[in-house]
């Protein structure tokens, strides 16, 4: 390789490291133009295209490498992966099978082939490929993860758990394995194990939004809104412009009956993402709870415009219209829902609320009978119907349903608060105070539980991130100190050389345009400019670089380069 090509190659590799892919492409193409069949240059150009997300340009290069080498397993493997990323699955499978003819037990090829089969839904073949990968390399955690996700997709949760756990034996801190295991446990109904795995994922990868979202959602499902709120609040410090996090924070406030705070969080989410449906849904509910009927109707109308066929939106609209007394609008949406899912207990719950609010409680009893015949364990409607009866002034019925809710769940704060309001309306002040105190005790108990757990749980989640930040700060501080003491450090020289590359490109054009004199004048001016550029880069003459040094090559010929830059370790 000529000295000039060596310099171009090093500049191209430096450009890739700095993600200046346009410069790298120009330099690599220059090399390929000079040596069109040089496998190294073609492969490097193809790899650069892959790194920059341009698989369509990499594919013909990998094909050429394979042709030049008369069959190359690495080129075929890279070609198969590129086809898969471009969703050309049949082409991917074909070239990977061709690669296996060259090496029938190559683990990398089997991994890519299994990945392609998985995407196309051919799970049996995919599992076979990943099993071969593990036979060849038992420490391949990604293969275990793929196998687990396939079993999970097929709802074979026990098998999925085994695969994820085997992967964690290889790497006990792998965040993706912990997250997938959490989701698997959640699907199996093993909520406590799921919570532990979410926590493990966040210890391994602090601030990971996907894990935070899953963890917060499960905490909400487990009726731990305060704890979910603390998790989300910590995440918001890292990602203040995340609409999803603001929405989850709103959900946490809403579940604790802090409706004004919930409204503010939902509105913050909508400032970031104006048509974010979850935030609009939460905002409509918070308006409803505060009695802001016009705002609630306006918000739900926006939701219906965005998703006119969404059944969840129809159900929410029906509930809000019941609260605002728009019974015709509510009835229309409930009938639409019943056309799609007539015997759904949630729809029957809504229909019962409609009958209570519109003064037809006897029909609500028919809805209750249907609910009990379909799902005897369904209890969500107890507190909701109690609240409808309370607002309608049917206080005895309200008390009956609130008591049913408390019998099902003694820590139901909403039912306690509802009963307190019923007794207050009936002038039974002692009972009102009693249930108001119980409601406050429920909230207090939840807060105390969180205070006891936060030190163990939340601190455990956040401390690794803080430690990583501190470690990073220490490394930066140490690097800065060393750079001050030693300006010729590799990092500084590397940055300087990158700047030199850019400066040389500009100055070369200036030199061409500016100088039309003698060769001697051009040479002298070039030496002056080169020295100036090197000094601007922070290099010192006769320390970091030397000019006009004399060398002899293998043929004893004199070589006299304009400048020699000395890198650390005598390079």
XYZ file of C-alpha atoms in Angstrom:
571
model
C 0.000 0.000 0.000
C 1.435 3.387 -0.995
C 2.155 6.034 1.633
C -0.550 8.232 0.150
C -3.167 5.481 0.383
C -2.117 4.732 3.958
C -2.834 8.349 4.880
C -6.194 8.333 3.048
C -7.160 5.069 4.771
C -6.315 6.411 8.232
C -8.294 9.590 7.517
C -11.280 7.536 6.351
C -11.226 5.390 9.506
C -10.984 8.530 11.645
C -13.988 9.990 9.802
C -16.029 6.853 10.568
C -15.088 7.081 14.247
C -16.258 10.693 14.339
C -19.414 9.731 12.362
C -18.503 12.029 9.508
C -19.854 9.493 7.029
C -19.860 11.835 4.035
C -16.126 12.400 4.393
C -15.527 8.687 4.983
C -17.508 7.781 1.870
C -15.536 10.235 -0.263
C -12.191 8.892 0.998
C -13.090 5.194 0.714
C -14.502 5.706 -2.780
C -11.242 7.416 -3.733
C -9.348 4.304 -2.614
C -11.742 1.937 -4.431
C -11.437 4.018 -7.584
C -7.668 3.545 -7.505
C -7.888 -0.207 -6.738
C -11.294 -1.393 -7.898
C -10.753 -5.013 -6.845
C -9.185 -4.357 -3.442
C -11.294 -6.481 -1.077
C -10.197 -4.567 2.035
C -11.250 -1.189 0.609
C -14.575 -2.516 -0.709
C -15.366 -4.211 2.621
C -14.573 -1.071 4.604
C -16.784 1.027 2.340
C -19.617 -1.511 2.724
C -19.222 -1.558 6.514
C -19.348 2.246 6.564
C -22.618 2.184 4.596
C -24.066 -0.268 7.159
C -23.005 1.963 10.073
C -24.603 4.995 8.411
C -27.872 3.140 7.741
C -27.462 2.847 3.959
C -27.857 -0.883 3.440
C -28.977 -0.408 -0.159
C -25.476 0.864 -1.020
C -23.739 -1.825 1.027
C -25.469 -4.760 -0.686
C -23.729 -4.547 -4.116
C -20.374 -4.147 -2.366
C -20.846 -7.278 -0.245
C -21.886 -9.088 -3.435
C -18.689 -7.958 -5.152
C -16.512 -9.103 -2.238
C -18.197 -12.507 -2.383
C -17.526 -12.735 -6.135
C -13.892 -11.604 -5.839
C -13.167 -14.173 -3.133
C -15.085 -16.953 -4.865
C -17.457 -17.328 -1.930
C -16.908 -15.506 1.357
C -18.892 -16.416 4.471
C -18.416 -13.024 6.132
C -19.648 -11.146 3.067
C -22.644 -13.474 2.714
C -23.497 -13.131 6.403
C -23.361 -9.320 6.179
C -25.387 -9.468 2.978
C -28.083 -11.583 4.660
C -28.305 -9.147 7.580
C -28.576 -6.174 5.203
C -31.381 -7.845 3.239
C -33.224 -8.526 6.519
C -32.972 -4.896 7.632
C -34.396 -3.865 4.252
C -37.236 -6.397 4.752
C -36.130 -8.491 1.769
C -36.590 -11.675 3.752
C -36.469 -14.295 1.003
C -33.202 -12.855 -0.330
C -31.850 -12.852 3.237
C -32.704 -16.516 3.745
C -31.235 -17.489 0.357
C -27.794 -15.902 0.909
C -27.566 -17.133 4.509
C -28.304 -20.689 3.380
C -25.593 -20.216 0.749
C -23.222 -19.157 3.548
C -23.992 -22.360 5.474
C -22.773 -24.367 2.492
C -19.346 -22.823 3.143
C -19.479 -23.453 6.913
C -22.351 -25.616 8.110
C -21.842 -24.766 11.805
C -21.162 -21.018 11.680
C -22.942 -19.515 14.728
C -23.133 -15.981 13.312
C -24.867 -17.177 10.166
C -27.327 -19.295 12.176
C -28.044 -16.267 14.389
C -28.911 -14.057 11.408
C -30.930 -16.842 9.793
C -32.857 -17.398 13.031
C -33.484 -13.659 13.307
C -34.931 -13.595 9.773
C -37.105 -16.665 10.374
C -38.395 -15.055 13.592
C -39.457 -11.881 11.780
C -41.265 -13.871 9.096
C -43.132 -15.860 11.770
C -41.453 -19.199 11.020
C -40.861 -19.809 14.727
C -39.945 -23.495 14.608
C -37.093 -22.872 12.166
C -36.025 -19.790 14.145
C -35.844 -21.816 17.376
C -33.804 -24.471 15.612
C -31.299 -21.863 14.433
C -30.942 -20.258 17.870
C -30.513 -23.674 19.510
C -27.622 -24.301 17.102
C -26.132 -20.922 18.061
C -26.260 -21.858 21.757
C -24.768 -25.294 21.061
C -21.824 -23.552 19.401
C -21.675 -20.651 21.872
C -23.487 -21.305 25.200
C -22.804 -17.722 26.359
C -24.788 -16.028 23.567
C -27.352 -14.106 25.656
C -29.040 -12.602 22.591
C -29.902 -16.051 21.300
C -31.505 -16.889 24.661
C -33.430 -13.607 24.463
C -34.732 -14.379 20.962
C -35.838 -17.845 22.030
C -37.603 -16.424 25.069
C -39.429 -13.803 23.023
C -40.602 -16.459 20.536
C -42.032 -18.618 23.356
C -43.617 -15.510 24.883
C -45.251 -14.622 21.554
C -46.699 -18.127 21.462
C -47.874 -17.679 25.084
C -45.534 -20.474 26.187
C -44.604 -18.463 29.244
C -42.938 -21.234 31.263
C -40.538 -21.929 28.395
C -39.934 -18.191 27.904
C -39.018 -17.782 31.586
C -36.511 -20.646 31.344
C -34.812 -19.036 28.309
C -34.591 -15.606 29.926
C -33.230 -17.101 33.149
C -30.573 -19.065 31.244
C -29.502 -15.831 29.578
C -29.286 -14.116 32.972
C -27.001 -16.869 34.236
C -24.570 -15.720 31.547
C -25.102 -11.994 32.176
C -26.994 -11.338 35.402
C -27.228 -7.586 34.689
C -28.557 -7.739 31.132
C -31.345 -5.095 31.113
C -33.267 -6.457 28.101
C -33.496 -9.935 29.633
C -34.749 -8.481 32.921
C -37.335 -6.348 31.116
C -38.619 -9.224 28.985
C -38.757 -11.472 32.028
C -40.792 -8.788 33.839
C -43.294 -8.638 30.974
C -43.496 -12.428 30.925
C -44.197 -12.640 34.664
C -46.786 -9.885 34.281
C -48.574 -11.874 31.558
C -48.518 -14.901 33.883
C -50.133 -12.864 36.666
C -47.032 -13.103 38.879
C -47.018 -9.389 39.671
C -44.518 -9.369 42.551
C -41.921 -11.180 40.430
C -42.652 -8.779 37.566
C -42.049 -5.766 39.820
C -38.717 -7.247 40.964
C -37.601 -7.774 37.369
C -38.577 -4.216 36.363
C -36.460 -2.973 39.274
C -33.553 -5.177 38.154
C -33.830 -3.804 34.602
C -33.669 -0.256 35.933
C -30.705 -1.030 38.158
C -28.891 -2.346 35.099
C -29.987 0.550 32.882
C -31.066 3.578 34.950
C -33.384 6.021 33.233
C -34.581 3.478 30.649
C -37.989 4.829 29.649
C -39.436 1.550 28.391
C -38.708 -0.120 31.733
C -39.920 2.911 33.695
C -43.201 2.962 31.772
C -43.826 -0.754 32.320
C -42.886 -0.504 36.003
C -45.128 2.539 36.601
C -48.059 0.946 34.760
C -47.797 -2.197 36.881
C -47.596 -0.151 40.086
C -50.764 1.665 39.030
C -52.442 -1.651 38.283
C -51.431 -2.853 41.752
C -53.144 0.240 43.221
C -49.858 1.923 44.160
C -50.313 5.314 42.480
C -48.052 7.203 44.865
C -45.151 4.820 44.335
C -45.739 4.945 40.571
C -45.705 8.727 40.795
C -42.330 8.728 42.534
C -40.844 6.501 39.845
C -42.203 8.720 37.078
C -41.122 11.906 38.867
C -37.533 10.625 38.929
C -37.736 9.801 35.226
C -39.084 13.276 34.420
C -35.914 14.794 35.849
C -34.018 12.963 33.126
C -36.580 13.431 30.326
C -38.688 16.539 31.054
C -40.000 16.699 27.490
C -41.474 13.193 27.395
C -45.255 13.393 26.883
C -45.740 9.799 28.041
C -44.072 10.471 31.387
C -46.173 13.584 32.014
C -49.257 11.512 31.225
C -48.266 8.788 33.681
C -47.627 11.464 36.290
C -51.135 12.735 35.607
C -52.488 9.193 36.026
C -50.770 8.958 39.413
C -52.332 12.243 40.587
C -55.729 11.201 39.226
C -55.708 7.891 41.110
C -55.018 9.828 44.315
C -57.951 12.180 43.577
C -55.575 15.125 42.993
C -57.537 16.131 39.912
C -56.159 19.648 39.476
C -52.570 18.345 39.586
C -53.544 15.593 37.152
C -55.040 18.185 34.801
C -51.799 20.185 34.826
C -49.674 17.136 33.993
C -51.966 16.106 31.136
C -51.847 19.650 29.766
C -48.027 19.583 29.972
C -48.065 16.382 27.934
C -50.327 17.971 25.318
C -48.055 20.989 24.989
C -45.366 18.541 23.874
C -47.636 16.287 21.778
C -50.971 18.026 21.056
C -52.877 14.933 19.893
C -51.513 12.406 22.383
C -54.598 10.280 23.020
C -53.694 9.031 26.498
C -53.158 12.593 27.703
C -56.419 13.773 26.129
C -58.259 10.879 27.766
C -56.813 11.672 31.188
C -57.523 15.375 30.760
C -61.185 14.714 29.903
C -61.561 12.554 33.033
C -59.868 15.125 35.280
C -62.183 17.843 33.945
C -65.179 15.583 34.623
C -64.103 14.926 38.222
C -63.735 18.668 38.835
C -67.181 19.394 37.412
C -65.722 21.287 34.453
C -68.359 19.924 32.110
C -67.755 22.184 29.109
C -64.025 21.481 29.136
C -64.667 17.731 29.545
C -67.063 17.661 26.571
C -64.700 19.718 24.421
C -61.767 17.422 25.203
C -63.692 14.202 24.556
C -64.928 15.692 21.267
C -61.278 16.178 20.250
C -60.576 12.544 21.113
C -63.538 11.337 19.068
C -62.357 13.394 16.105
C -58.892 11.802 16.286
C -60.162 8.228 16.810
C -63.826 8.020 15.708
C -63.909 4.195 15.703
C -62.018 3.614 18.956
C -64.278 1.674 21.344
C -62.403 2.876 24.418
C -62.988 6.477 23.390
C -66.689 5.753 22.828
C -66.969 4.258 26.323
C -65.238 7.240 27.901
C -67.420 9.661 25.946
C -70.552 7.835 27.154
C -69.409 8.082 30.780
C -68.620 11.796 30.497
C -71.917 12.543 28.784
C -73.722 10.693 31.606
C -71.943 12.952 34.120
C -72.800 16.109 32.192
C -76.450 15.103 31.733
C -76.167 14.675 27.952
C -78.175 11.451 28.054
C -79.024 11.219 24.348
C -75.338 11.482 23.408
C -74.472 8.903 26.082
C -77.202 6.475 24.932
C -76.039 6.733 21.316
C -72.483 5.705 22.207
C -73.580 2.912 24.554
C -75.769 1.418 21.813
C -72.788 1.564 19.418
C -70.718 -0.319 21.974
C -73.410 -2.958 22.524
C -73.607 -3.588 18.795
C -69.956 -4.676 18.936
C -69.786 -6.393 22.348
C -73.252 -6.918 23.754
C -72.352 -9.047 26.788
C -69.248 -7.142 27.864
C -69.370 -6.402 31.613
C -67.766 -2.956 31.208
C -70.453 -1.970 28.694
C -73.158 -3.295 31.031
C -71.559 -1.254 33.825
C -71.878 1.878 31.654
C -75.467 1.052 30.762
C -76.284 0.661 34.462
C -74.727 4.070 35.207
C -76.818 5.564 32.404
C -80.022 4.118 33.883
C -79.166 5.349 37.404
C -78.328 8.893 36.241
C -81.395 9.104 33.974
C -83.783 8.003 36.737
C -84.344 4.356 35.785
C -82.731 2.416 38.672
C -84.903 -0.677 38.098
C -83.243 -1.176 34.705
C -79.864 -0.828 36.367
C -80.800 -3.881 38.464
C -81.275 -5.877 35.265
C -77.752 -4.844 34.204
C -76.388 -6.011 37.565
C -78.006 -9.431 37.150
C -76.397 -9.807 33.705
C -73.021 -8.761 35.060
C -73.214 -11.318 37.872
C -74.223 -14.086 35.469
C -71.345 -13.301 33.082
C -68.602 -12.569 35.621
C -69.541 -13.066 39.292
C -66.174 -11.672 40.445
C -66.542 -8.336 38.617
C -66.723 -5.579 41.258
C -65.584 -2.440 39.469
C -69.143 -1.155 39.228
C -69.756 -1.103 43.017
C -68.065 2.224 43.797
C -68.995 3.708 40.401
C -72.691 2.980 40.838
C -72.491 4.177 44.439
C -71.171 7.520 43.190
C -73.951 7.729 40.559
C -76.621 7.082 43.222
C -75.002 9.669 45.534
C -75.052 12.342 42.826
C -78.658 11.417 42.018
C -79.633 11.850 45.664
C -80.421 8.153 46.237
C -78.314 8.023 49.377
C -79.444 4.636 50.718
C -78.620 2.968 47.396
C -75.331 4.844 47.293
C -74.420 3.602 50.780
C -75.312 0.025 49.799
C -72.943 0.016 46.798
C -70.108 1.790 48.629
C -70.367 -0.837 51.383
C -70.235 -3.603 48.744
C -67.072 -2.005 47.357
C -65.493 -1.907 50.839
C -66.450 -5.493 51.520
C -64.596 -6.466 48.339
C -61.613 -4.199 49.068
C -61.421 -2.667 52.580
C -58.660 -0.276 51.459
C -60.787 1.279 48.695
C -60.223 4.955 49.466
C -62.782 6.085 46.876
C -65.531 4.048 48.543
C -64.567 5.359 52.008
C -64.666 8.926 50.780
C -68.009 8.273 49.064
C -69.516 6.853 52.251
C -68.287 9.875 54.203
C -70.116 12.140 51.734
C -73.293 10.031 52.011
C -73.325 10.182 55.817
C -72.556 13.908 55.697
C -75.586 14.442 53.419
C -77.719 12.423 55.850
C -76.483 14.563 58.771
C -74.862 11.533 60.387
C -71.765 13.526 61.200
C -70.142 10.940 63.486
C -70.241 8.306 60.739
C -69.090 10.867 58.181
C -66.067 11.717 60.319
C -65.365 8.016 60.871
C -65.242 7.162 57.179
C -63.376 10.353 56.326
C -60.763 9.322 58.887
C -60.665 5.820 57.420
C -60.135 7.318 53.963
C -57.305 9.462 55.313
C -55.808 6.456 57.089
C -55.819 4.498 53.828
C -53.888 7.298 52.133
C -51.572 7.617 55.129
C -50.881 3.887 55.137
C -50.063 3.997 51.440
C -47.706 6.926 52.028
C -45.971 5.173 54.937
C -45.529 2.032 52.880
C -43.951 4.094 50.136
C -41.686 5.931 52.576
C -40.480 2.573 53.910
C -39.983 1.087 50.463
C -38.573 4.075 48.615
C -35.229 3.947 50.387
C -34.846 0.316 49.308
C -36.527 0.432 45.919
C -36.249 3.904 44.392
C -32.793 4.570 45.810
C -31.661 1.225 44.429
C -32.997 2.256 41.040
C -31.501 5.728 40.998
C -28.182 5.186 42.793
C -26.533 3.321 39.898
C -27.401 6.227 37.612
C -26.004 8.744 40.105
C -22.867 6.635 40.460
C -22.489 6.490 36.676
C -22.883 10.261 36.466
C -20.303 10.813 39.206
C -17.931 8.351 37.582
C -18.339 10.135 34.274
C -17.694 13.520 35.930
C -14.565 12.131 37.631
C -13.284 10.747 34.337
C -13.901 14.054 32.563
C -12.171 15.964 35.359
C -9.223 13.559 35.295
C -8.991 13.777 31.518
C -9.064 17.580 31.637
C -6.267 17.617 34.241
C -4.152 15.268 32.194
C -4.785 17.278 29.038
C -3.576 20.428 30.763
C -0.435 18.664 31.948
C 0.207 16.927 28.657
C -1.053 18.614 25.506
C 0.340 15.856 23.353
C -2.052 13.222 24.706
C -3.619 10.923 22.163
C -7.107 12.358 22.529
C -5.906 15.907 21.907
C -3.799 14.852 18.950
C -6.688 12.870 17.530
C -9.040 15.863 17.762
C -6.372 18.093 16.288
C -5.834 15.762 13.366
C -9.582 15.718 12.647
C -9.540 19.511 12.599
C -6.454 19.362 10.427
C -8.305 17.200 7.895
C -11.060 19.791 7.589
C -8.599 22.688 7.435
C -6.526 20.963 4.761
C -9.589 20.530 2.534
C -10.396 24.235 2.725
C -6.837 25.477 2.503
C -6.031 23.242 -0.453
C -8.700 24.973 -2.520
C -7.490 28.378 -1.330
C -3.962 27.447 -2.298
C -5.028 26.422 -5.807
C -6.904 29.654 -6.367
C -4.453 32.019 -4.683
C -1.100 30.851 -5.962
C -0.196 30.948 -9.642
C 3.536 31.749 -9.201
C 6.672 29.664 -9.282
C 6.938 26.213 -7.799
C 9.459 27.569 -5.244
C 6.990 30.234 -4.114
C 4.190 27.674 -3.916
C 6.358 25.342 -1.844
C 7.475 28.045 0.569
C 3.935 29.312 1.026
C 2.701 25.756 1.575
C 5.277 25.142 4.303
C 4.261 28.356 6.071
C 0.556 27.464 5.923
C 1.167 23.889 7.032
C 3.163 25.087 10.037
C 0.387 27.564 10.880
C -2.300 24.866 10.725
C -0.288 22.472 12.899
C 0.339 25.172 15.491
C -3.352 26.126 15.524
C -4.059 22.436 16.167
C -2.013 22.692 19.381
C 1.119 20.904 18.118
C 4.561 22.337 18.826
C 7.319 22.346 16.222
C 10.288 20.047 16.961
C 8.292 18.477 19.830
C 5.057 17.197 18.331
C 6.052 17.476 14.664
C 9.219 17.822 12.600
C 9.782 19.276 9.121
C 12.089 18.273 6.281
C 13.425 15.157 8.050
C 15.438 12.777 5.897
C 14.638 9.031 5.666
C 15.810 6.148 3.513
C 13.514 3.459 2.173
C 14.299 -0.230 1.670
C 15.973 0.594 -1.642
C 18.267 3.152 0.045
C 16.498 6.045 -1.675
C 16.182 9.374 0.131
C 12.697 10.357 1.322
C 12.009 13.834 2.650
C 8.367 14.342 3.731
C 7.183 17.904 4.399
C 6.192 17.055 7.947
C 6.231 14.108 10.350
C 3.697 14.096 13.200
C 4.805 12.131 16.263
C 1.935 10.379 18.052
C 2.215 8.751 21.509
C 4.047 5.436 21.856
C 6.451 6.459 19.084
C 3.781 6.099 16.356
